[in-house]
Amino acid sequence: MNFERPSLAALSGYVPGEQPADARVIKLNTNENPYPPSDAVAECLRSFDVDSLRRYPPPLANEFRNQAASLHGIKAENIIATNGGDELLRLAFTTFVEPGETIAVMEPSYSLYPVLAKIQGCKVLSVPLLEDWSMPGDLAQSLNHNRVKMLLLVNPHAPTGVLLDTDYLGKLLQEFSGVILLDEAYVDFVDTDLHYNAIPLINSYDNLLILRTLSKGYSLAGLRFGYGIGAASIISPILGKTRDSYNTDALSQKLAVAALSAADAARANADKVRRTRSRLVEGLNLLGLQTRPSQSNFVLAQVPAKPGAARLYEQLKARQILVRYFDQERLCDKLRISVGTDAETDSLLESLRELLG
Ligand SMILES: *Cc1c(COP(=O)(O)O)cnc(C)c1O
């Protein structure tokens, strides 16, 4: 017997990037941070009191919420801790969108969004980005017209690295009558001289829910810790109703607090990533792989028709270098390449020189 809901039978699940067991592989395919987590995290893990695991964890992760609130200059009531950013995405669906209602995503963007929508039984409005990956002009009107309940917007954008500014976001929040889930998974890699900060918008717009994660900026993808930021009114139903009673575990909570307490160390790593990003872009462009400026820890590179992106992906893989290839419209002639260490970047550029030369 197949007991699966019929609506799920037709659904293909989210396919994560490959995680090879071989440690020698140069992994530039899933946007992990190439640098280790801070010493504060390592120290916290070493001194963790195993006996404390006998008890259930603090249900709301209040120590973490206080820490995050003080880091961002807001209140604990504006923060919800989640089991990775992905859990916050799932909670946003179950909290704000009834089955049968419509959510909107930009096309292309994070392919988990439509999967979560279908699990919740929602309709998906896909709004294509313009030719240069910019936003269509009449977005809010078209979302309202289609009775969209929630827009999932990743900023800086994945997989292009394009950043929307806060003036634009404020205007969109003003005009759109639904919730905007602003996915800031990659915000830690935005150039600091842009002074991008969307958090103050939560004071003016109660339809804004910002996603943050420790996976990328804090080098903790293996930990599974993320958080949401928003007005108390948008945080409170998630906190009090849709969340699992103990959605983050005791060990993760402690390590996440340690990570945020050493935010400077994470910022120093992000600086290194930004510097390497410039070198990577320069190197790719010299080899004829066009890129647009990226505000993220990856770049999207256009591959010439010969050899083509699919073939180049395979050739790099044969050399133990993994990058991300998307077999879909508008992306199938490109490769998304995570910014690694300088040495990894050199190896990648060296291989590309041989393969394309
Ligand atoms: C990595 C990522 C997330 C969150 O990832 P978690 O590891 O679950 O915190 C969310 N959105 C995008 C676009 C991402 O790339």
Coordinates of C-alpha atoms and ligand atoms in Angstrom, one line a residue:
M1 CA 0.0 0.0 0.0
N2 CA 1.0 3.5 -0.6
F3 CA -0.3 5.7 2.2
E4 CA 1.3 8.9 0.9
R5 CA -1.1 11.8 0.3
P6 CA -1.9 11.8 -3.4
S7 CA -0.7 15.5 -3.6
L8 CA 2.7 14.4 -2.5
A9 CA 3.0 11.5 -4.9
A10 CA 3.5 13.9 -7.7
L11 CA 6.0 16.0 -5.8
S12 CA 9.7 15.6 -6.2
G13 CA 11.4 16.6 -3.0
Y14 CA 14.2 19.2 -2.6
V15 CA 17.5 17.9 -3.9
P16 CA 20.4 19.2 -1.8
G17 CA 23.9 19.6 -3.3
E18 CA 26.2 16.6 -3.2
Q19 CA 28.1 15.9 0.1
P20 CA 30.9 13.6 -0.9
A21 CA 32.6 11.4 1.7
D22 CA 36.0 12.0 0.3
A23 CA 37.6 14.9 2.2
R24 CA 40.0 15.7 -0.7
V25 CA 37.2 17.0 -2.8
I26 CA 37.2 20.8 -3.2
K27 CA 33.6 21.5 -2.3
L28 CA 32.3 24.7 -4.0
N29 CA 28.7 23.5 -4.5
T30 CA 26.7 24.2 -1.4
N31 CA 27.9 27.6 -0.2
E32 CA 29.3 26.4 3.1
N33 CA 31.8 28.7 4.8
P34 CA 35.4 27.5 4.0
Y35 CA 36.6 28.6 7.5
P36 CA 36.0 26.8 10.8
P37 CA 33.6 28.1 13.4
S38 CA 35.0 30.4 16.1
D39 CA 37.1 29.2 19.0
A40 CA 34.3 30.2 21.3
V41 CA 32.1 27.5 19.7
A42 CA 34.9 24.9 20.0
E43 CA 35.4 25.8 23.7
C44 CA 31.7 25.7 24.4
L45 CA 31.5 22.2 22.9
R46 CA 34.5 21.0 24.9
S47 CA 33.1 22.2 28.2
F48 CA 29.5 21.2 27.5
D49 CA 27.9 19.5 30.6
V50 CA 26.6 16.2 29.2
D51 CA 24.5 15.6 32.3
S52 CA 22.3 18.6 31.3
L53 CA 21.0 16.5 28.4
R54 CA 18.9 14.6 30.9
R55 CA 16.5 17.5 31.0
Y56 CA 14.4 19.0 28.2
P57 CA 16.0 22.2 26.7
P58 CA 14.7 25.7 27.3
P59 CA 11.7 25.6 25.1
L60 CA 12.0 29.1 23.6
A61 CA 15.8 29.2 23.6
N62 CA 15.6 32.4 25.6
E63 CA 19.3 32.8 26.2
F64 CA 19.8 32.7 22.4
R65 CA 16.9 35.1 21.8
N66 CA 18.4 37.6 24.3
Q67 CA 21.9 37.3 22.7
A68 CA 20.5 37.8 19.1
A69 CA 18.4 40.7 20.3
S70 CA 21.3 42.5 21.8
L71 CA 23.5 41.8 18.7
H72 CA 20.8 43.4 16.5
G73 CA 19.7 46.1 18.9
I74 CA 16.1 44.8 19.2
K75 CA 14.1 42.9 21.8
A76 CA 13.9 39.2 22.5
E77 CA 10.2 39.3 21.5
N78 CA 11.4 40.1 18.0
I79 CA 13.3 36.8 17.7
I80 CA 12.4 33.2 17.2
A81 CA 15.1 30.4 17.2
T82 CA 14.7 27.6 14.7
N83 CA 16.2 24.3 13.7
G84 CA 18.1 25.8 10.8
G85 CA 16.7 28.5 8.6
D86 CA 14.8 25.9 6.7
E87 CA 12.6 25.2 9.7
L88 CA 11.6 28.9 9.8
L89 CA 10.5 28.6 6.1
R90 CA 8.3 25.6 6.9
L91 CA 6.9 27.4 10.0
A92 CA 6.1 30.5 7.9
F93 CA 3.9 28.3 5.6
T94 CA 2.1 26.6 8.4
T95 CA 1.6 29.9 10.3
F96 CA 0.6 32.3 7.5
V97 CA -0.8 30.4 4.5
E98 CA -3.9 28.2 4.5
P99 CA -3.9 25.2 2.1
G100 CA -5.3 26.4 -1.3
E101 CA -4.0 29.9 -0.8
T102 CA -1.2 31.3 -3.0
I103 CA 2.4 32.1 -2.3
A104 CA 4.8 33.8 -4.6
V105 CA 8.5 33.2 -5.4
M106 CA 10.8 34.9 -7.8
E107 CA 12.1 32.7 -10.7
P108 CA 14.8 31.6 -10.3
S109 CA 15.4 31.3 -6.6
Y110 CA 15.8 28.8 -3.7
S111 CA 14.1 25.6 -5.0
L112 CA 13.0 24.5 -1.5
Y113 CA 10.3 27.2 -1.5
P114 CA 7.9 25.6 -4.0
V115 CA 8.5 22.2 -2.4
L116 CA 7.3 23.5 1.0
A117 CA 4.4 25.2 -0.7
K118 CA 3.2 22.0 -2.2
I119 CA 3.6 20.2 1.1
Q120 CA 1.3 22.8 2.7
G121 CA -1.1 22.5 -0.3
C122 CA -0.5 26.0 -1.5
K123 CA -0.5 27.4 -5.0
V124 CA 2.7 28.9 -6.3
L125 CA 2.9 32.1 -8.4
S126 CA 6.3 32.2 -10.0
V127 CA 7.4 35.7 -10.9
P128 CA 10.3 35.8 -13.4
L129 CA 13.1 38.2 -12.7
L130 CA 13.9 40.5 -15.6
E131 CA 16.7 39.7 -18.0
D132 CA 19.4 41.4 -15.8
W133 CA 17.9 39.6 -12.7
S134 CA 16.3 42.8 -11.5
M135 CA 12.8 42.9 -10.0
P136 CA 9.7 43.5 -12.2
G137 CA 8.3 47.0 -11.8
D138 CA 4.7 46.2 -10.9
L139 CA 5.4 43.4 -8.4
A140 CA 3.3 44.5 -5.4
Q141 CA 0.2 45.2 -7.7
S142 CA 0.5 41.9 -9.3
L143 CA 0.9 40.0 -6.0
N144 CA -2.1 41.8 -4.5
H145 CA -4.1 41.1 -7.7
N146 CA -3.3 37.4 -7.4
R147 CA -4.2 37.4 -3.7
V148 CA -0.8 36.3 -2.7
K149 CA -0.5 35.6 1.0
M150 CA 3.3 35.4 1.3
L151 CA 6.2 36.4 -0.9
L152 CA 9.5 34.5 -0.4
L153 CA 12.3 36.8 -1.3
V154 CA 16.0 35.9 -0.9
N155 CA 18.3 38.9 -0.4
P156 CA 21.1 38.9 -1.4
H157 CA 19.5 36.8 -4.1
A158 CA 20.4 33.1 -4.7
P159 CA 21.7 32.0 -7.1
T160 CA 22.6 35.4 -8.6
G161 CA 24.1 37.3 -5.7
V162 CA 22.1 40.5 -6.5
L163 CA 21.2 42.7 -3.5
L164 CA 18.0 44.7 -3.2
D165 CA 18.3 47.9 -1.1
T166 CA 16.2 48.7 1.9
D167 CA 14.4 51.6 0.2
Y168 CA 13.0 49.1 -2.4
L169 CA 12.1 46.6 0.4
G170 CA 10.3 49.3 2.4
K171 CA 8.2 50.3 -0.6
L172 CA 7.4 46.7 -1.4
L173 CA 6.4 46.0 2.3
Q174 CA 4.2 49.1 2.2
E175 CA 2.4 48.2 -1.0
F176 CA 2.1 44.4 -0.7
S177 CA -0.8 43.3 1.6
G178 CA 0.7 39.9 2.4
V179 CA 3.7 38.7 4.4
I180 CA 7.3 39.0 3.0
L181 CA 9.6 36.3 4.2
L182 CA 12.9 38.0 3.6
D183 CA 15.5 35.2 3.4
E184 CA 18.8 36.7 4.5
A185 CA 20.8 33.5 4.5
Y186 CA 23.7 35.2 2.8
V187 CA 23.5 38.7 4.4
D188 CA 26.8 38.2 6.3
F189 CA 28.7 38.4 3.0
V190 CA 27.3 41.8 1.8
D191 CA 30.0 44.5 1.3
T192 CA 30.2 46.4 4.6
D193 CA 30.5 49.8 2.8
L194 CA 26.9 49.3 1.5
H195 CA 25.6 49.5 5.1
Y196 CA 22.8 47.2 4.2
N197 CA 20.5 46.6 7.2
A198 CA 16.8 45.5 6.8
I199 CA 16.2 44.9 10.5
P200 CA 14.9 48.4 11.3
L201 CA 12.1 47.8 8.8
I202 CA 10.4 45.5 11.4
N203 CA 9.5 48.6 13.4
S204 CA 7.5 50.0 10.5
Y205 CA 6.2 46.9 8.8
D206 CA 4.4 44.1 10.7
N207 CA 4.3 42.0 7.5
L208 CA 8.1 41.4 7.5
L209 CA 9.7 38.2 8.7
I210 CA 13.5 38.1 8.2
L211 CA 15.3 34.7 8.1
R212 CA 18.9 34.4 9.4
T213 CA 21.0 31.3 9.7
L214 CA 24.2 30.3 11.4
S215 CA 24.9 27.9 8.5
K216 CA 26.8 30.3 6.2
G217 CA 28.1 33.3 8.0
Y218 CA 29.0 31.5 11.2
S219 CA 30.4 28.3 9.5
L220 CA 27.8 26.1 11.3
A221 CA 25.8 24.4 8.5
G222 CA 26.2 21.1 10.4
L223 CA 24.6 22.5 13.6
R224 CA 21.2 23.4 12.2
F225 CA 20.5 26.7 13.8
G226 CA 18.7 29.7 12.4
Y227 CA 16.3 32.4 13.6
G228 CA 13.5 34.7 12.5
I229 CA 13.4 38.5 13.1
G230 CA 10.1 40.4 13.0
A231 CA 7.6 42.5 14.8
A232 CA 6.4 40.8 18.0
S233 CA 3.0 40.3 16.3
I234 CA 4.4 38.2 13.5
I235 CA 6.8 36.3 15.7
S236 CA 4.3 35.4 18.4
P237 CA 2.0 32.9 16.6
I238 CA 5.1 30.9 15.4
L239 CA 6.5 31.0 18.9
G240 CA 3.3 30.1 20.7
K241 CA 1.5 27.8 18.2
T242 CA 3.1 26.3 15.2
R243 CA 6.6 25.6 16.5
D244 CA 7.5 22.2 18.0
S245 CA 7.6 22.5 21.8
Y246 CA 11.4 21.8 21.7
N247 CA 12.4 22.8 18.2
T248 CA 16.0 23.5 19.1
D249 CA 18.1 21.2 21.2
A250 CA 20.1 22.1 24.3
L251 CA 23.5 21.6 22.7
S252 CA 22.7 23.7 19.7
Q253 CA 21.3 26.5 21.8
K254 CA 24.5 26.7 23.8
L255 CA 26.7 26.5 20.7
A256 CA 24.6 29.1 18.9
V257 CA 24.9 31.5 21.8
A258 CA 28.7 31.0 21.8
A259 CA 28.8 31.6 18.0
L260 CA 26.9 34.9 18.3
S261 CA 29.1 36.0 21.3
A262 CA 32.0 35.7 18.9
A263 CA 30.4 37.5 16.0
D264 CA 33.6 39.4 15.4
A265 CA 35.4 36.2 14.4
A266 CA 32.6 35.4 11.9
R267 CA 32.9 38.9 10.5
A268 CA 36.7 38.4 10.0
N269 CA 36.0 35.2 8.0
A270 CA 33.4 37.0 5.9
D271 CA 36.0 39.7 5.1
K272 CA 38.3 36.9 3.9
V273 CA 35.4 35.5 1.8
R274 CA 34.8 38.9 0.2
R275 CA 38.4 39.3 -0.7
T276 CA 38.6 35.9 -2.3
R277 CA 35.3 36.6 -4.1
S278 CA 37.0 39.5 -5.9
R279 CA 39.9 37.3 -6.9
L280 CA 37.5 34.6 -8.1
V281 CA 35.4 37.0 -10.2
E282 CA 38.6 38.4 -11.7
G283 CA 40.0 35.0 -12.5
L284 CA 36.7 33.8 -14.0
N285 CA 36.3 36.9 -16.1
L286 CA 39.8 36.5 -17.5
L287 CA 38.9 33.0 -18.6
G288 CA 35.8 34.2 -20.4
L289 CA 33.3 33.1 -17.7
Q290 CA 31.1 36.2 -17.3
T291 CA 29.8 37.0 -13.8
R292 CA 27.7 39.8 -12.3
P293 CA 28.8 41.4 -9.1
S294 CA 27.8 39.1 -6.2
Q295 CA 27.0 40.2 -2.6
S296 CA 27.0 36.6 -1.5
N297 CA 29.5 33.8 -0.9
F298 CA 29.0 32.4 -4.4
V299 CA 29.1 33.7 -7.9
L300 CA 27.0 32.7 -10.9
A301 CA 29.3 32.3 -13.9
Q302 CA 28.1 32.1 -17.5
V303 CA 29.9 29.3 -19.4
P304 CA 30.6 29.6 -23.1
A305 CA 28.6 27.3 -25.4
K306 CA 31.8 25.2 -25.7
P307 CA 32.1 23.3 -23.5
G308 CA 28.8 24.3 -21.9
A309 CA 27.9 24.4 -18.2
A310 CA 26.8 20.7 -17.9
R311 CA 30.0 19.4 -19.5
L312 CA 32.3 21.8 -17.5
Y313 CA 30.5 20.7 -14.3
E314 CA 31.4 17.1 -15.2
Q315 CA 34.9 17.9 -16.1
L316 CA 35.5 19.7 -12.8
K317 CA 33.9 16.9 -10.9
A318 CA 36.3 14.4 -12.6
R319 CA 39.0 16.6 -11.1
Q320 CA 37.5 16.4 -7.6
I321 CA 36.1 19.9 -7.8
L322 CA 32.4 20.2 -7.1
V323 CA 30.4 23.2 -8.2
R324 CA 26.6 23.6 -8.6
Y325 CA 24.9 23.0 -12.0
F326 CA 21.1 23.7 -12.3
D327 CA 19.4 21.8 -15.1
Q328 CA 16.7 24.5 -15.5
E329 CA 15.7 27.4 -17.8
R330 CA 18.0 30.5 -17.6
L331 CA 20.5 28.6 -15.4
C332 CA 21.6 25.6 -17.5
D333 CA 24.3 27.7 -19.2
K334 CA 25.7 28.8 -15.9
L335 CA 27.5 27.4 -12.9
R336 CA 27.1 28.5 -9.3
I337 CA 30.5 28.5 -7.6
S338 CA 30.9 28.9 -3.8
V339 CA 33.8 31.1 -2.6
G340 CA 36.3 28.8 -1.0
T341 CA 39.7 29.5 0.6
D342 CA 42.3 31.2 -1.6
A343 CA 44.0 27.8 -2.2
E344 CA 40.7 26.2 -3.3
T345 CA 40.0 29.1 -5.6
D346 CA 43.5 28.8 -7.1
S347 CA 43.0 25.1 -7.7
L348 CA 39.6 25.8 -9.4
L349 CA 41.0 28.6 -11.6
E350 CA 44.0 26.4 -12.5
S351 CA 41.7 23.6 -13.6
L352 CA 39.5 25.9 -15.5
R353 CA 42.6 27.3 -17.3
E354 CA 43.5 23.8 -18.4
L355 CA 40.0 22.8 -19.4
L356 CA 39.2 26.0 -21.3
G357 CA 42.7 26.9 -22.5
Ligands
LIG1 C1 21.3 28.0 3.2 C2 20.0 28.7 2.9 C3 18.9 28.8 3.9 C4 18.9 28.3 5.3 O1 19.7 27.2 5.4 P1 19.8 26.4 6.8 O2 21.0 25.6 6.7 O3 18.5 25.6 7.0 O4 19.8 27.5 7.9 C5 17.8 29.5 3.5 N1 17.7 30.1 2.3 C6 18.6 30.0 1.4 C7 18.4 30.6 0.1 C8 19.8 29.3 1.7 O5 20.7 29.2 0.7

